[in-house]
mmCIF file of C-alpha atoms and ligand atoms in Angstrom:
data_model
loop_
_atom_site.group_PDB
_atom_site.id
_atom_site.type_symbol
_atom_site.label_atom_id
_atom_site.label_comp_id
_atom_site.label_asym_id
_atom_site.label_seq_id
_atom_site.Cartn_x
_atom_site.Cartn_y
_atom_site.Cartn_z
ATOM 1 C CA UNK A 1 -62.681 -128.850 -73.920
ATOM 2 C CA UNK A 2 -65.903 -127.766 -72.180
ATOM 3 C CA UNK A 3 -67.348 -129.735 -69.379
ATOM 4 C CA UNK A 4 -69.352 -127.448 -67.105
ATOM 5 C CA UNK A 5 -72.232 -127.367 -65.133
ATOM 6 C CA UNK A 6 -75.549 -124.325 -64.169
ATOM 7 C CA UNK A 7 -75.917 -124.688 -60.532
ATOM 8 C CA UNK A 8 -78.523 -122.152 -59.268
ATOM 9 C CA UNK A 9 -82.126 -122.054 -58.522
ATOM 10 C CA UNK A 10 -85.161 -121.949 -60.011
ATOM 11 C CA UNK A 11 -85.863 -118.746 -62.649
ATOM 12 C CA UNK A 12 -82.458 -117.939 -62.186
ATOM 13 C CA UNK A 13 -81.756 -118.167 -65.851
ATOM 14 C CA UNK A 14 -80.284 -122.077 -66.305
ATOM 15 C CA UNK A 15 -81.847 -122.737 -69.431
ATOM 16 C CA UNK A 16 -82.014 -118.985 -70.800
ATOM 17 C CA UNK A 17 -77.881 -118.835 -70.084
ATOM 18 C CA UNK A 18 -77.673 -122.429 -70.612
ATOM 19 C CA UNK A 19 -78.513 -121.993 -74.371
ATOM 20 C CA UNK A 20 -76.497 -119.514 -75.227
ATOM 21 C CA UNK A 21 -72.993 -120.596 -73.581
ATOM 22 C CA UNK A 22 -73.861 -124.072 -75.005
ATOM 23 C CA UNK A 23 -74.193 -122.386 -78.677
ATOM 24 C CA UNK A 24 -71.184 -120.050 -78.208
ATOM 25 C CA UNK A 25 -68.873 -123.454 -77.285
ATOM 26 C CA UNK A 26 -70.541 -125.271 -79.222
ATOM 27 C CA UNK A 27 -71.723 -128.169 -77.275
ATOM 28 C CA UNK A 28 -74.997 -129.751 -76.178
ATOM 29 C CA UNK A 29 -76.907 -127.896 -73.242
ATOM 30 C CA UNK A 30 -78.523 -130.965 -71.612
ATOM 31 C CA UNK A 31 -80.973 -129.806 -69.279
ATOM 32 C CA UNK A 32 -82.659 -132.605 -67.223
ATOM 33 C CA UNK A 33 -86.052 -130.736 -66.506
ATOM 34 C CA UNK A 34 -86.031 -130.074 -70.289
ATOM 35 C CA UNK A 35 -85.508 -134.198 -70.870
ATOM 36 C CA UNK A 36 -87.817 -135.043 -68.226
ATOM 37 C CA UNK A 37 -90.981 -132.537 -69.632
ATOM 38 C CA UNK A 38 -90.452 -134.391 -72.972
ATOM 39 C CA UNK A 39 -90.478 -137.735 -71.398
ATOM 40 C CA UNK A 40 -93.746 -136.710 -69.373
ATOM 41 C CA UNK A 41 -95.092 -135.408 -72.832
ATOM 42 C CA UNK A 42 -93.927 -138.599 -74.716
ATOM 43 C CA UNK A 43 -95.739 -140.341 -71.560
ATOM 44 C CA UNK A 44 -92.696 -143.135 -71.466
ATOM 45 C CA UNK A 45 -92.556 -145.416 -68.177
ATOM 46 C CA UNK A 46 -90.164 -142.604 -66.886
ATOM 47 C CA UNK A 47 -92.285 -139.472 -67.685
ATOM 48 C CA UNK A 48 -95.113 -141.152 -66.071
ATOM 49 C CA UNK A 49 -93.152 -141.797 -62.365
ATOM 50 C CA UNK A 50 -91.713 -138.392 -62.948
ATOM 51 C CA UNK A 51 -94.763 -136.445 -63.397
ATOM 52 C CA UNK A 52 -96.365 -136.527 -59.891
ATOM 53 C CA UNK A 53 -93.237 -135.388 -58.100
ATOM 54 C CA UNK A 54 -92.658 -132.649 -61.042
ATOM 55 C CA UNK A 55 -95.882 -131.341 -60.501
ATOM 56 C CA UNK A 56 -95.403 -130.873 -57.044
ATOM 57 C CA UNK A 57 -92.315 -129.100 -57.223
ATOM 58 C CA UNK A 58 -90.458 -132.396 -55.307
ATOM 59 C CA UNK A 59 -86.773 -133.741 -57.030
ATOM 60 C CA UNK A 60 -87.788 -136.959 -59.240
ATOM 61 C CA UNK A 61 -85.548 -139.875 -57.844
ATOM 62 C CA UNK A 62 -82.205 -140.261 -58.144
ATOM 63 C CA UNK A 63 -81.253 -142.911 -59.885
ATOM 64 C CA UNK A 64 -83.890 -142.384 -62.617
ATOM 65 C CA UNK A 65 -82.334 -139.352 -62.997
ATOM 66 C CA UNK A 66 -78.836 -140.754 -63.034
ATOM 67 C CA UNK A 67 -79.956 -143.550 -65.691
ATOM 68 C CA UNK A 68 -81.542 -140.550 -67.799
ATOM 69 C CA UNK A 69 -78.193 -138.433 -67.642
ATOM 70 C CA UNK A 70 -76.520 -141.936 -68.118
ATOM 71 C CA UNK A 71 -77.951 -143.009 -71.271
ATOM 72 C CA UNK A 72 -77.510 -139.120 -73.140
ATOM 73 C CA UNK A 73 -73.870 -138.589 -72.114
ATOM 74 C CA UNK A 74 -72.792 -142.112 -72.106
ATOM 75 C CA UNK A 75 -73.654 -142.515 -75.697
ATOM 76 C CA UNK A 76 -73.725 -145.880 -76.310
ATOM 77 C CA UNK A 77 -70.102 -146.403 -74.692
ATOM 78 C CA UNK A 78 -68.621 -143.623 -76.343
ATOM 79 C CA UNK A 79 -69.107 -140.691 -73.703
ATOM 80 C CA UNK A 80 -69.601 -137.242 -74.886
ATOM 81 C CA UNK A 81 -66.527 -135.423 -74.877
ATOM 82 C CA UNK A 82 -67.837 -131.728 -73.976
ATOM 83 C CA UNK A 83 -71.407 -130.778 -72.643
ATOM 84 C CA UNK A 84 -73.212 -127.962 -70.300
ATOM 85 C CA UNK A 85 -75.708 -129.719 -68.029
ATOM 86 C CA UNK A 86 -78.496 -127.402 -66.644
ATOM 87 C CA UNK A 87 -79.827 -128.759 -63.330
ATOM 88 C CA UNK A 88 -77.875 -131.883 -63.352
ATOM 89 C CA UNK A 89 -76.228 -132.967 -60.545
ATOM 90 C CA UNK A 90 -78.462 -131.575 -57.601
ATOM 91 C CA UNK A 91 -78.152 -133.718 -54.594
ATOM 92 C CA UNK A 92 -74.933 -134.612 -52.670
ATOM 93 C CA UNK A 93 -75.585 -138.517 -54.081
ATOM 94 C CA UNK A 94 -75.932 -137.211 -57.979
ATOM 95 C CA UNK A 95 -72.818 -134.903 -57.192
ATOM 96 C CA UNK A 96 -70.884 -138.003 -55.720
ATOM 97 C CA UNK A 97 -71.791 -140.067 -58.745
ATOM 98 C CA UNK A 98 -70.930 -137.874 -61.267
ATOM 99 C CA UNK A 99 -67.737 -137.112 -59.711
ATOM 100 C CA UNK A 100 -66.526 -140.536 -60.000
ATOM 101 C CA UNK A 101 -68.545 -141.462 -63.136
ATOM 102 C CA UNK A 102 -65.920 -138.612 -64.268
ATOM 103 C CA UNK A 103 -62.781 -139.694 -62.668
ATOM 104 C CA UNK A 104 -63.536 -142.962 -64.402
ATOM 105 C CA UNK A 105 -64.128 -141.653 -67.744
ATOM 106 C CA UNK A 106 -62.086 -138.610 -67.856
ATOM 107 C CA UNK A 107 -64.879 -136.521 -67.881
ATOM 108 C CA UNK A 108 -64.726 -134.866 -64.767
ATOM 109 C CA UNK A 109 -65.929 -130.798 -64.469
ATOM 110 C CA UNK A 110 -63.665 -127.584 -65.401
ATOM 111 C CA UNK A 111 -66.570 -125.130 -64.116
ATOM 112 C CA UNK A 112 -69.351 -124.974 -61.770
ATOM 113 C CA UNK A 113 -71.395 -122.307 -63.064
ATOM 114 C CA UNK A 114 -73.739 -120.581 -60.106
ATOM 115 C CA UNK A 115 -75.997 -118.009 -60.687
ATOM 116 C CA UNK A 116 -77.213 -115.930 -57.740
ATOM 117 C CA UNK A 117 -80.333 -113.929 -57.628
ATOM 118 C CA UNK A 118 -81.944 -112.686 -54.979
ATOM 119 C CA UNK A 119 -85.278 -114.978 -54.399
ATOM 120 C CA UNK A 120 -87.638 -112.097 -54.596
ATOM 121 C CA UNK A 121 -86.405 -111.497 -58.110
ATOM 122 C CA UNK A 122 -86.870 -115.237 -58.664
ATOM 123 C CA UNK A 123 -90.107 -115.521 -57.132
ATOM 124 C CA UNK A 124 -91.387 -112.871 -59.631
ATOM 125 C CA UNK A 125 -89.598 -114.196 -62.490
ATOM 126 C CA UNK A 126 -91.367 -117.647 -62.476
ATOM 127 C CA UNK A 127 -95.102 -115.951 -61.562
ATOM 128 C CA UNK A 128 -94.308 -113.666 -65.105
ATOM 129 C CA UNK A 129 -93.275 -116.751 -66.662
ATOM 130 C CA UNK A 130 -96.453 -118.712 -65.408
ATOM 131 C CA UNK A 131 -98.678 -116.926 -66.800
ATOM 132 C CA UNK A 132 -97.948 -116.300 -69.978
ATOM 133 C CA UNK A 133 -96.804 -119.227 -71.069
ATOM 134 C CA UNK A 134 -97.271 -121.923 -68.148
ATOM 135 C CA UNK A 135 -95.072 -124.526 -67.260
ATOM 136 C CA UNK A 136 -97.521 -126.691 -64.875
ATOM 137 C CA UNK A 137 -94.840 -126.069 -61.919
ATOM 138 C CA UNK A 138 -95.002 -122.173 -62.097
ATOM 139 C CA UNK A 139 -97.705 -121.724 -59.471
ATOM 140 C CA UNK A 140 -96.806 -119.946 -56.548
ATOM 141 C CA UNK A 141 -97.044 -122.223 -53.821
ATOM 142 C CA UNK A 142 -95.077 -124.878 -56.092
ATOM 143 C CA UNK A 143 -92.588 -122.140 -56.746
ATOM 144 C CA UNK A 144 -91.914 -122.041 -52.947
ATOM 145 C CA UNK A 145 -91.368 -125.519 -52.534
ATOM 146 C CA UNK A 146 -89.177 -125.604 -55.458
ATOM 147 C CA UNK A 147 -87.050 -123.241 -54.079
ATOM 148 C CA UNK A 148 -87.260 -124.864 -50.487
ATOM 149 C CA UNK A 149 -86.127 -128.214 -52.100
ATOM 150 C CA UNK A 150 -83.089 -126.118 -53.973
ATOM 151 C CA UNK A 151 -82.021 -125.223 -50.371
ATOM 152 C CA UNK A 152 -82.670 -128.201 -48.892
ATOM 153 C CA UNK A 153 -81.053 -130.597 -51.373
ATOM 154 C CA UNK A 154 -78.973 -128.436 -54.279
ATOM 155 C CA UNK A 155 -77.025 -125.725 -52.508
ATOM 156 C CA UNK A 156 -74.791 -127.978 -50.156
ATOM 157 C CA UNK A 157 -73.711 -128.744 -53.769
ATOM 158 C CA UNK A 158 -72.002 -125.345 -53.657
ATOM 159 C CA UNK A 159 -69.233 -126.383 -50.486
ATOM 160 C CA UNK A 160 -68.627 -129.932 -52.842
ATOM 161 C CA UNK A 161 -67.650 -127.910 -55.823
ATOM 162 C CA UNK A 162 -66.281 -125.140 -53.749
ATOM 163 C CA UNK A 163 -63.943 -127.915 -52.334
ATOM 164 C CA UNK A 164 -62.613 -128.913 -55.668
ATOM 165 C CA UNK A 165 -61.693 -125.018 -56.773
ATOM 166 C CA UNK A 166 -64.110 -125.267 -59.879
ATOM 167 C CA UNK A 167 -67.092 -122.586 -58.621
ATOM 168 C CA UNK A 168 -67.341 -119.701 -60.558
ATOM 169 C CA UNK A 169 -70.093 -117.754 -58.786
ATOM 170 C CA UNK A 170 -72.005 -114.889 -60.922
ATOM 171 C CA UNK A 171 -74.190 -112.204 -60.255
ATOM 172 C CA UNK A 172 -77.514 -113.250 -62.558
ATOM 173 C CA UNK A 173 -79.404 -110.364 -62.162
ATOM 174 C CA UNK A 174 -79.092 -107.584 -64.825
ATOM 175 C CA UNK A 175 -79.998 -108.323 -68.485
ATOM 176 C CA UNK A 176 -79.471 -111.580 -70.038
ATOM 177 C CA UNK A 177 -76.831 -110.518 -72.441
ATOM 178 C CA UNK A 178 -74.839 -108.509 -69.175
ATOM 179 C CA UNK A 179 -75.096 -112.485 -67.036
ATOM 180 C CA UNK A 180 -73.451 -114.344 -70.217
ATOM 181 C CA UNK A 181 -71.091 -111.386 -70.277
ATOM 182 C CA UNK A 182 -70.189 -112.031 -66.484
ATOM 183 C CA UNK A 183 -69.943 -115.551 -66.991
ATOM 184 C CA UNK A 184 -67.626 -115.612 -70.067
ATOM 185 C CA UNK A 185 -65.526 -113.332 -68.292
ATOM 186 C CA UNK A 186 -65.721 -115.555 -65.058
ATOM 187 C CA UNK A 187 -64.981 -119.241 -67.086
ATOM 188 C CA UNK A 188 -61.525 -117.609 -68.914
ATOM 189 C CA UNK A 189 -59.016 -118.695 -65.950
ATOM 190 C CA UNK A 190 -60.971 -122.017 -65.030
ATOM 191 C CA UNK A 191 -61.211 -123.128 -68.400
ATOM 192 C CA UNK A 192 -57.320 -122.048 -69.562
ATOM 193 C CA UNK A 193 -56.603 -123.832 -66.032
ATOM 194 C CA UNK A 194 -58.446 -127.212 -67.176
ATOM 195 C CA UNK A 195 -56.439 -126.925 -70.696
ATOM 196 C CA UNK A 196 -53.111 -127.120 -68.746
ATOM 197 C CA UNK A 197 -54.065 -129.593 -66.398
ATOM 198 C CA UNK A 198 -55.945 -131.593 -69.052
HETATM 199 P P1 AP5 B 201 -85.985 -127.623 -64.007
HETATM 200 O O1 AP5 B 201 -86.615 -127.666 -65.322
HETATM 201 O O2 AP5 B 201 -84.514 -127.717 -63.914
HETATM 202 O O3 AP5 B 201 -86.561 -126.328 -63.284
HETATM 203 P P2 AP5 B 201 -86.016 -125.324 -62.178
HETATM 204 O O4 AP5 B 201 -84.714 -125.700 -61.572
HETATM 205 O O5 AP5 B 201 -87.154 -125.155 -61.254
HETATM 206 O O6 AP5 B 201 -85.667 -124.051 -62.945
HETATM 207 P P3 AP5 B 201 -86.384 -123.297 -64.152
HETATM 208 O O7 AP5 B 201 -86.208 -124.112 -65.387
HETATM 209 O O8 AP5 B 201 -87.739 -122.883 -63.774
HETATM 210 O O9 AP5 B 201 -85.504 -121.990 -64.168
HETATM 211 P P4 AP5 B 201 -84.116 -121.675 -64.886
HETATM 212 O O10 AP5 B 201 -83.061 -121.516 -63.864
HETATM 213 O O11 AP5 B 201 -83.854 -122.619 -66.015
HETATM 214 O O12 AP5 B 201 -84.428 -120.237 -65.438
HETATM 215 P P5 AP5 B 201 -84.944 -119.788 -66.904
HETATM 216 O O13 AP5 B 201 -83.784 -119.559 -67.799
HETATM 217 O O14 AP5 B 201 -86.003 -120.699 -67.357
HETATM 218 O O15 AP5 B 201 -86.584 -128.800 -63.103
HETATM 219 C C1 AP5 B 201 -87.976 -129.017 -63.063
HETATM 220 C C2 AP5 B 201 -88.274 -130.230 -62.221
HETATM 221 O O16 AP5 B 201 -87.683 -131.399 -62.825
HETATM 222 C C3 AP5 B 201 -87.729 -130.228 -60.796
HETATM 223 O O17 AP5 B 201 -88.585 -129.547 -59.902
HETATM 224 C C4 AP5 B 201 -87.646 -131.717 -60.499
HETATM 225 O O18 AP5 B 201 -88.912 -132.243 -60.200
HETATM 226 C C5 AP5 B 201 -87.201 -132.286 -61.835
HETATM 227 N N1 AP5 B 201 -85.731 -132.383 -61.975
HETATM 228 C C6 AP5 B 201 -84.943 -131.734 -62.884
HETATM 229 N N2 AP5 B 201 -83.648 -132.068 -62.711
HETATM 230 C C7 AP5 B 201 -83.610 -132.936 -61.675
HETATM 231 C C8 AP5 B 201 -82.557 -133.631 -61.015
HETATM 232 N N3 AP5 B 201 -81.272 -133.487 -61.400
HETATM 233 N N4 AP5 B 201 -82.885 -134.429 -59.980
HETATM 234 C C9 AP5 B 201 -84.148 -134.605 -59.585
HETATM 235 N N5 AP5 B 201 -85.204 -133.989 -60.161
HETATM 236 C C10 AP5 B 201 -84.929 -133.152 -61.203
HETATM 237 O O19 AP5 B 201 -85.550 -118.367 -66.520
HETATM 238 C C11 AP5 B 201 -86.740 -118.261 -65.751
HETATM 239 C C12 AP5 B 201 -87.580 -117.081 -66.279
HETATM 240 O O20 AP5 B 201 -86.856 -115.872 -66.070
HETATM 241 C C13 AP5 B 201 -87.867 -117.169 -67.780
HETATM 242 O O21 AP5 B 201 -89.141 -116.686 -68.045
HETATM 243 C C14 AP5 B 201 -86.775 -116.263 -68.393
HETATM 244 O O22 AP5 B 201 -87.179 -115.705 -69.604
HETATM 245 C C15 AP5 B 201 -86.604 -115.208 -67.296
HETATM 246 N N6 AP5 B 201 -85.225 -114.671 -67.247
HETATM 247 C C16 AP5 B 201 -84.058 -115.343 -67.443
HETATM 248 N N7 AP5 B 201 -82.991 -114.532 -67.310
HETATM 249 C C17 AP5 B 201 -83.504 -113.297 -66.994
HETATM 250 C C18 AP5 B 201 -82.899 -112.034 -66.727
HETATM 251 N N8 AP5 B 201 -81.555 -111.875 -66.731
HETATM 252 N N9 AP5 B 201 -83.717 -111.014 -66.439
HETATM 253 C C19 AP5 B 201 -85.076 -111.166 -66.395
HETATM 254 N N10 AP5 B 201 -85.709 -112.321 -66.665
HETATM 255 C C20 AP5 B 201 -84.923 -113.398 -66.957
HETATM 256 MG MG1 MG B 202 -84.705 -124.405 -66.670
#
């Protein structure tokens, strides 16, 4: 079993990491920028009250985020067994629900994964990354309130999870293959923990 979660902020390598632990465990990576672009591109009723806020580096809402999450892992009543959500929950109230969404269901966490980079490198990161291939978020003075909101609202996150002994916290500078090294490496006792406490 492999319930786990990439807690870090932005450009610290979520989705890059995010795709390749989900492939290696073979699960879906479920990233809820990733779901909300496509809505935006799709132009649905959701894309269209996400956009503004997107585009302005502000959180979308939280319960339209919560229904979105909802409707992929609940799968039609038959919750997914296993998954790797990338920047899912990030408030306090997403972290609360999904906490006892998972009591309910059995799906609760076995890892927290947080990268940590030093915002410098991150700053740099997403500037590279907006210009040569432009998400409509990578400008600079979005990627400052981006990473203001992250403080703001995502990294109290860290204490919640902290709490519940399920934070694996990993140095995500280096190359990419060297992070998913450190991660692997980091998961081992949380996830041979989860299969004896099942
Ligand atoms: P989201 O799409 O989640 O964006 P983000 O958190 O700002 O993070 P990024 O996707 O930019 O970075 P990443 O950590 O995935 O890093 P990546 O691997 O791409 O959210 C976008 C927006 O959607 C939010 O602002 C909000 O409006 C909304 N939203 C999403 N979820 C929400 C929620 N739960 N609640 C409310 N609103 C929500 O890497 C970044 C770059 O660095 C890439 O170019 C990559 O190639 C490069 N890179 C990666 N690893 C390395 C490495 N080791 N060395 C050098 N370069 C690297
Ligand atoms: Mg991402």
């Amino acid at each position: 079993m492999f319930r786990a979660l990439l807690l870090a902020p932005p450009g610290a390598g979520k989705g890059t990491q995010g795709e390749r632990l989900a492939a290696r465990h073979g699960v879906p990576h479920l990233a809820t920028g990733d779901l909300l672009r496509d809505h935006v591109a799709r132009g649905t009723d959701l894309g269209r009250a996400a956009k503004e806020h997107m585009d302005a580096g502000r959180l979308v809402p939280d319960q339209l985020v919560i229904d979105m999450v909802l409707r992929r892992i609940g799968n039609d009543g038959k919750p997914l067994q296993d998954f790797l959500l990338d920047g899912f929950p990030r408030t306090l109230t997403q972290a609360r629900f999904a906490y006892e969404w998972g009591k309910q269901n059995h799906r609760t966490f076995h890892a927290v994964i947080m990268l940590e980079v030093p915002e410098d490198e991150l700053v740099r990161r997403l500037v590279q990354r907006g210009r040569d291939s432009g998400r409509s978020d990578d400008t600079e003075d979005v990627i400052r309130n981006r990473l203001h909101v992250y403080e703001e609202n995502t990294a109290p996150l860290v204490g919640f999870y902290e709490a519940r002994g399920i934070l694996l916290r990993v140095d995500g500078t280096g190359t990419v293959e060297e992070v998913t090294e450190r991660i692997e490496a980091g998961l081992v006792p949380l996830l041979e923990g989860s299969a004896t406490r099942g």
